[in-house]
Short mmCIF file of C-alpha atoms in Angstrom, two decimals:
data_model
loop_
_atom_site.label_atom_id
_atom_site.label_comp_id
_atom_site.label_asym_id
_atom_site.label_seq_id
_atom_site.Cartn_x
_atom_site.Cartn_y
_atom_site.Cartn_z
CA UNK A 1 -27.49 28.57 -2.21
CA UNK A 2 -24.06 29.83 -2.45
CA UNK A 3 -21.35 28.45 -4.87
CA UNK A 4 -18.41 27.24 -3.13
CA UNK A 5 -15.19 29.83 -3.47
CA UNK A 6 -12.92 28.25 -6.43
CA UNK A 7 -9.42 28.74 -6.31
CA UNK A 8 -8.25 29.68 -9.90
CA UNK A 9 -4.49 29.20 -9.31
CA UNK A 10 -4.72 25.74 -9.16
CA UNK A 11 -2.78 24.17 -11.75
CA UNK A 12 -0.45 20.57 -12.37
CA UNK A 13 2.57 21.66 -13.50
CA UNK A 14 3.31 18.73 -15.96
CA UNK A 15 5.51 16.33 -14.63
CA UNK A 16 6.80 13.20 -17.16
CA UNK A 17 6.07 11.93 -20.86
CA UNK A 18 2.30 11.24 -19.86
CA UNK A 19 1.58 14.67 -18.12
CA UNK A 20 2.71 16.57 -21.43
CA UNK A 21 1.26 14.89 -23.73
CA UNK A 22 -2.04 15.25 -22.36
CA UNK A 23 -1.33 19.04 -21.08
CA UNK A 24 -0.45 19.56 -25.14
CA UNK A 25 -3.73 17.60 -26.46
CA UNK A 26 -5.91 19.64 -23.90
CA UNK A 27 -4.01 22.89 -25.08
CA UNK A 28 -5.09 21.89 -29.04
CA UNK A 29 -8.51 21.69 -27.88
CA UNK A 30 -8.49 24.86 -26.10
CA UNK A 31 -7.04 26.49 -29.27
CA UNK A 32 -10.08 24.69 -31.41
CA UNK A 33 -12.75 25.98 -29.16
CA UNK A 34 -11.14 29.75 -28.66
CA UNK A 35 -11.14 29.83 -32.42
CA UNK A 36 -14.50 28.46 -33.21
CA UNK A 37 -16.67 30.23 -30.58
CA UNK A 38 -14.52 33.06 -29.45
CA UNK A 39 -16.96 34.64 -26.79
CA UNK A 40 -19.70 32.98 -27.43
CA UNK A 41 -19.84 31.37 -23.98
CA UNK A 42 -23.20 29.77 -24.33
CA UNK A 43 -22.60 27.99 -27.15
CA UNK A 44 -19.21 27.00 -26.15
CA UNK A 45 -20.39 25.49 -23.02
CA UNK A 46 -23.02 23.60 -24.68
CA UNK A 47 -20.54 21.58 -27.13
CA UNK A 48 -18.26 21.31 -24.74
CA UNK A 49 -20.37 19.76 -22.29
CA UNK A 50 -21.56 16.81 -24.26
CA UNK A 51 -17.94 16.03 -24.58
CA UNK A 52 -16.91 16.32 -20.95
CA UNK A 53 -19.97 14.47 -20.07
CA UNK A 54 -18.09 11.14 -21.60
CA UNK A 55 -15.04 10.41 -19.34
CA UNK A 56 -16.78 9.91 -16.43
CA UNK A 57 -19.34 7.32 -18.23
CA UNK A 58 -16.08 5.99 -20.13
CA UNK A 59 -13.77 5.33 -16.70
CA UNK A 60 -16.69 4.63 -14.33
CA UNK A 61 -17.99 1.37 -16.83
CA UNK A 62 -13.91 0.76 -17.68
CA UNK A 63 -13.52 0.60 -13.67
CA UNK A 64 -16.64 -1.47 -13.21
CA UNK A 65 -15.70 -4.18 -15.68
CA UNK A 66 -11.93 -3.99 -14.04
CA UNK A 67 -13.68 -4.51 -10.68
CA UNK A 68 -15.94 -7.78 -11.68
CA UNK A 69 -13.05 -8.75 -13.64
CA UNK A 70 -10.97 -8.86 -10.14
CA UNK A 71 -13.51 -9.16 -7.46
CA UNK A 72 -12.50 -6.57 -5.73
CA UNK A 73 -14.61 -3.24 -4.34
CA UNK A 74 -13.70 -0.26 -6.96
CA UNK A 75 -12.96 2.39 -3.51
CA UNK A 76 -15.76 4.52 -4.31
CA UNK A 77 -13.75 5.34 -8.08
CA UNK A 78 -17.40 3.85 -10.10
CA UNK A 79 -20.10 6.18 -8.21
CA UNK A 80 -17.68 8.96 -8.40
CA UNK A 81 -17.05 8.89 -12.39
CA UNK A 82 -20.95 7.93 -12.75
CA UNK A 83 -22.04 11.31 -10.98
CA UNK A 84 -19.36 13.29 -12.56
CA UNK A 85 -21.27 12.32 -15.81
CA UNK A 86 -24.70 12.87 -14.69
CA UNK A 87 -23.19 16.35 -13.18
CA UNK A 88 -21.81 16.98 -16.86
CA UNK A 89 -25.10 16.15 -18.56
CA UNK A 90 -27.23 18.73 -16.19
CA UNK A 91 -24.80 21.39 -17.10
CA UNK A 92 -25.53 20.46 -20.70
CA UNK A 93 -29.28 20.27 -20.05
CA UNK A 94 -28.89 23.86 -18.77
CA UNK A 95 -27.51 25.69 -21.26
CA UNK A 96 -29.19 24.63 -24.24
CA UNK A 97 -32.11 26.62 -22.37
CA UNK A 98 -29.49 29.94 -22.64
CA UNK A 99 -28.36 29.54 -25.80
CA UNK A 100 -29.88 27.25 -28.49
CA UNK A 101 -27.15 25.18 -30.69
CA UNK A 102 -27.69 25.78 -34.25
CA UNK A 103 -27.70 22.78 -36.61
CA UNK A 104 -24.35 23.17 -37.77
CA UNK A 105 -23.51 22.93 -33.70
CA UNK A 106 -25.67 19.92 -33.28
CA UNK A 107 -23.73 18.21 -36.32
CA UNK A 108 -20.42 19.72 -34.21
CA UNK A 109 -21.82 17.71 -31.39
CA UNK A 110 -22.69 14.31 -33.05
CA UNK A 111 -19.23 13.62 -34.97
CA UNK A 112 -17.29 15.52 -31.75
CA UNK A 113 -19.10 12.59 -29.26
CA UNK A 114 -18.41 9.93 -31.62
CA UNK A 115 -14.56 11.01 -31.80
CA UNK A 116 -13.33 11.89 -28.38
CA UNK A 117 -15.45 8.91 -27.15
CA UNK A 118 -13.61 6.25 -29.45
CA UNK A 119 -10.18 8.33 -28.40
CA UNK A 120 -10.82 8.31 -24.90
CA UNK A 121 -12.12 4.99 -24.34
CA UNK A 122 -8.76 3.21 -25.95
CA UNK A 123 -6.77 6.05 -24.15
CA UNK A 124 -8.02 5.10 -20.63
CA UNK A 125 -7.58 1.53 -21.61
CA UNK A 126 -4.19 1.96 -22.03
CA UNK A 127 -2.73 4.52 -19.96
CA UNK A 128 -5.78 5.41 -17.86
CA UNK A 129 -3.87 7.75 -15.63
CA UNK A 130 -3.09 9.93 -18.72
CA UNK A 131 -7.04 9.77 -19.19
CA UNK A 132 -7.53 11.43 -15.76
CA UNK A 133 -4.84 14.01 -16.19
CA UNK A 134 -6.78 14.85 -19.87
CA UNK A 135 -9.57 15.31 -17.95
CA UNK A 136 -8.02 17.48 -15.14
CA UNK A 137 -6.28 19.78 -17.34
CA UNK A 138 -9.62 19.80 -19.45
CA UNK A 139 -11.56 20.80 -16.08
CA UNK A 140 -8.75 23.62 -15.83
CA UNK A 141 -9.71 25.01 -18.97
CA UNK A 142 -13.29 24.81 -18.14
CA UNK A 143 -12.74 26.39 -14.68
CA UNK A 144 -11.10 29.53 -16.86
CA UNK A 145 -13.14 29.57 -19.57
CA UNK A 146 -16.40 30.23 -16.94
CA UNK A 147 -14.33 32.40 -15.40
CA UNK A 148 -14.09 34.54 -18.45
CA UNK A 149 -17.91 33.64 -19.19
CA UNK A 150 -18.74 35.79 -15.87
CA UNK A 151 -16.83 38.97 -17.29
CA UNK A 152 -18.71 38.80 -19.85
CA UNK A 153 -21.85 39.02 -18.03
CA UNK A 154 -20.60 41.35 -14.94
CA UNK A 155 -19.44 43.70 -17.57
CA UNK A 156 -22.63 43.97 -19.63
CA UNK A 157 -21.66 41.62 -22.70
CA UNK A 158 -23.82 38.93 -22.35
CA UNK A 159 -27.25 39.60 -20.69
CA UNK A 160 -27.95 38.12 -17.07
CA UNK A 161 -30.84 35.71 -17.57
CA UNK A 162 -32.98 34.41 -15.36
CA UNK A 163 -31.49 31.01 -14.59
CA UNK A 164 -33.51 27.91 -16.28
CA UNK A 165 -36.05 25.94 -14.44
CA UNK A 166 -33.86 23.27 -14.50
CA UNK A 167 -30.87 24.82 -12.88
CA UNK A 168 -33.01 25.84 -9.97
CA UNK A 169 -33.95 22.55 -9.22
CA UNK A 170 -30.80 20.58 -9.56
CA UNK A 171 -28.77 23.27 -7.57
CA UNK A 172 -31.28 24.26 -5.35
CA UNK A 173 -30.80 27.82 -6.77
CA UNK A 174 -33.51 30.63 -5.45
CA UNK A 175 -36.60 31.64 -7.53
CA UNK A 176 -34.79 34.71 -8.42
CA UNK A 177 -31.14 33.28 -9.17
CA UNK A 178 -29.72 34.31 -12.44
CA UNK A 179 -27.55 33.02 -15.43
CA UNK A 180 -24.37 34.49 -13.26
CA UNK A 181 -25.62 32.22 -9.84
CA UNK A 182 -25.51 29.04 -12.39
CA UNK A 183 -22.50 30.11 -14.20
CA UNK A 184 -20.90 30.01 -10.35
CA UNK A 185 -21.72 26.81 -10.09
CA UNK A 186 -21.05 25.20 -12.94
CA UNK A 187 -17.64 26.57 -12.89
CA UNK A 188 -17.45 24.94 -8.84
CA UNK A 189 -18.50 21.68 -10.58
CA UNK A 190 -15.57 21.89 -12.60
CA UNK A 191 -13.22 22.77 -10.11
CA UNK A 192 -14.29 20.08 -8.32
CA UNK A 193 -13.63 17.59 -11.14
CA UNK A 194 -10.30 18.95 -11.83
CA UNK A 195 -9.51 18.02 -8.90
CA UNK A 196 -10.95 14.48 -8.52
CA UNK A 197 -9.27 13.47 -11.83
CA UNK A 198 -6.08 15.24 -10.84
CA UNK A 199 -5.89 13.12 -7.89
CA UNK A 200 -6.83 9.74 -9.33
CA UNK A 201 -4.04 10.25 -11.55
CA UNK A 202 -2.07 10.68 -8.86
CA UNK A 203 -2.77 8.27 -7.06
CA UNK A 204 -2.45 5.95 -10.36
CA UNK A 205 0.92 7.47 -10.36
CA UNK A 206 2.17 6.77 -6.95
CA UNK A 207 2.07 10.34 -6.43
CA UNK A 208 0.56 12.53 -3.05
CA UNK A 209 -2.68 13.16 -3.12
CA UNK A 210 -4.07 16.52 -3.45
CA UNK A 211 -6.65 18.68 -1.86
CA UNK A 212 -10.64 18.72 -3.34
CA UNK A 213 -12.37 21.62 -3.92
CA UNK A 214 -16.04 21.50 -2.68
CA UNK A 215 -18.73 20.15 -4.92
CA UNK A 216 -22.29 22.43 -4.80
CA UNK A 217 -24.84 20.67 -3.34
CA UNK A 218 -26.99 19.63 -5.84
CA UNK A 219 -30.21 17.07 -6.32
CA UNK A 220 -29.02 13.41 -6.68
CA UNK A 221 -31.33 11.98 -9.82
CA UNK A 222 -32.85 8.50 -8.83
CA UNK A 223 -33.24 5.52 -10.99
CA UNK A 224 -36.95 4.87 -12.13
CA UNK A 225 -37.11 1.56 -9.79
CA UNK A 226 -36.29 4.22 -6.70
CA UNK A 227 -38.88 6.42 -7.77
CA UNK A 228 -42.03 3.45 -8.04
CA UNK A 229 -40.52 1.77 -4.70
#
């Protein structure tokens, strides 16, 4: 399989109170993680991920409770957010099998979830078009920060690993696909998101919406009950 092209230019150029703010709390994070892991890609991506695995569970059950609450279909928004977790959670799943968090990372990653969940939740409850935009500029940062993880690898600072088990069979990868061919991915996953939550905000906004960039195929995980039917 081959990763869909990703367009790094793509940016929202802030636009109102709401944009900035969450443009200036996505550019704090950035600083956090730039000084805490500096090129340590691996482990970066593996905190990281547990915390961008929470919006989409946070606005897809948000969204679902807002639809029962109204009786009205949610437009697709639910199943969207709901995979964008699961898609999260896989990335997760494969890079603890490149680089293995050390305790004082797993701590990281226990008070982290606990903290941006609790943030996020009451942020998307009331403003949640700011939520999306935190998440789009967040998927930005992740888009760049792959970007800089593949340097590292084409230029002989990290070694080129086979790619885990696990990434072959969610992407589809080839028996012989390497920590680079998941890296592509992954960082096409997050394009893709930054551009789904860019253009709910929009569209929360009142704003035009925006193009998508193309989401690898990947395997869709079925529910037990699917499974035993």
């Amino acid at each position: 399989m081959i990763a869909p092209l990703v367009d790094l230019s793509v940016h929202h150029a802030p636009k109102g109170v709401s944009d900035r703010v969450a443009w200036g709390f996505v550019k704090a994070l950035r600083f956090f993680a730039d000084t805490f892991f500096a090129k340590r890609y691996g482990h970066r991506a593996v905190v990281l991920e547990t915390v961008a695995a929470v919006p989409g569970m946070v606005g897809a059950t948000l969204n679902h409770l807002k639809a029962l609450r109204r009786m009205k279909d949610d437009n697709g928004w639910i199943r969207t957010l709901m995979d964008e977790a699961e898609n999260e959670r896989m990335h997760l799943m494969t890079f603890i099998e490149v680089a293995q968090p050390t305790l004082f990372e797993r701590f990281m990653v226990i008070a982290v979830q606990w903290v941006f969940y609790l943030f996020f939740f009451g942020l998307y409850l009331v403003s949640a078009k700011t939520a999306h935009r935190v998440v789009g500029y967040f998927e930005e940062e992740a888009v760049l920060s792959y970007t800089h993880y593949l340097a590292e690898i084409d230029e002989g600072r990290s070694p080129n690993v086979a790619a885990p088990a696990i990434a072959l069979r969610y992407w589809n990868l080839p028996a012989d696909a390497t920590l680079r061919d998941v890296v592509l991915v992954v960082r096409a996953d997050e394009a893709h998101h930054r551009d789904v939550n860019h253009g709910f905000a929009n569209e929360l906004g009142g704003l035009a919406p925006i193009p998508v960039a193309p989401c690898p195929v990947h395997v869709e995980l079925q529910p037990n009950w699917k499974a035993a039917a």
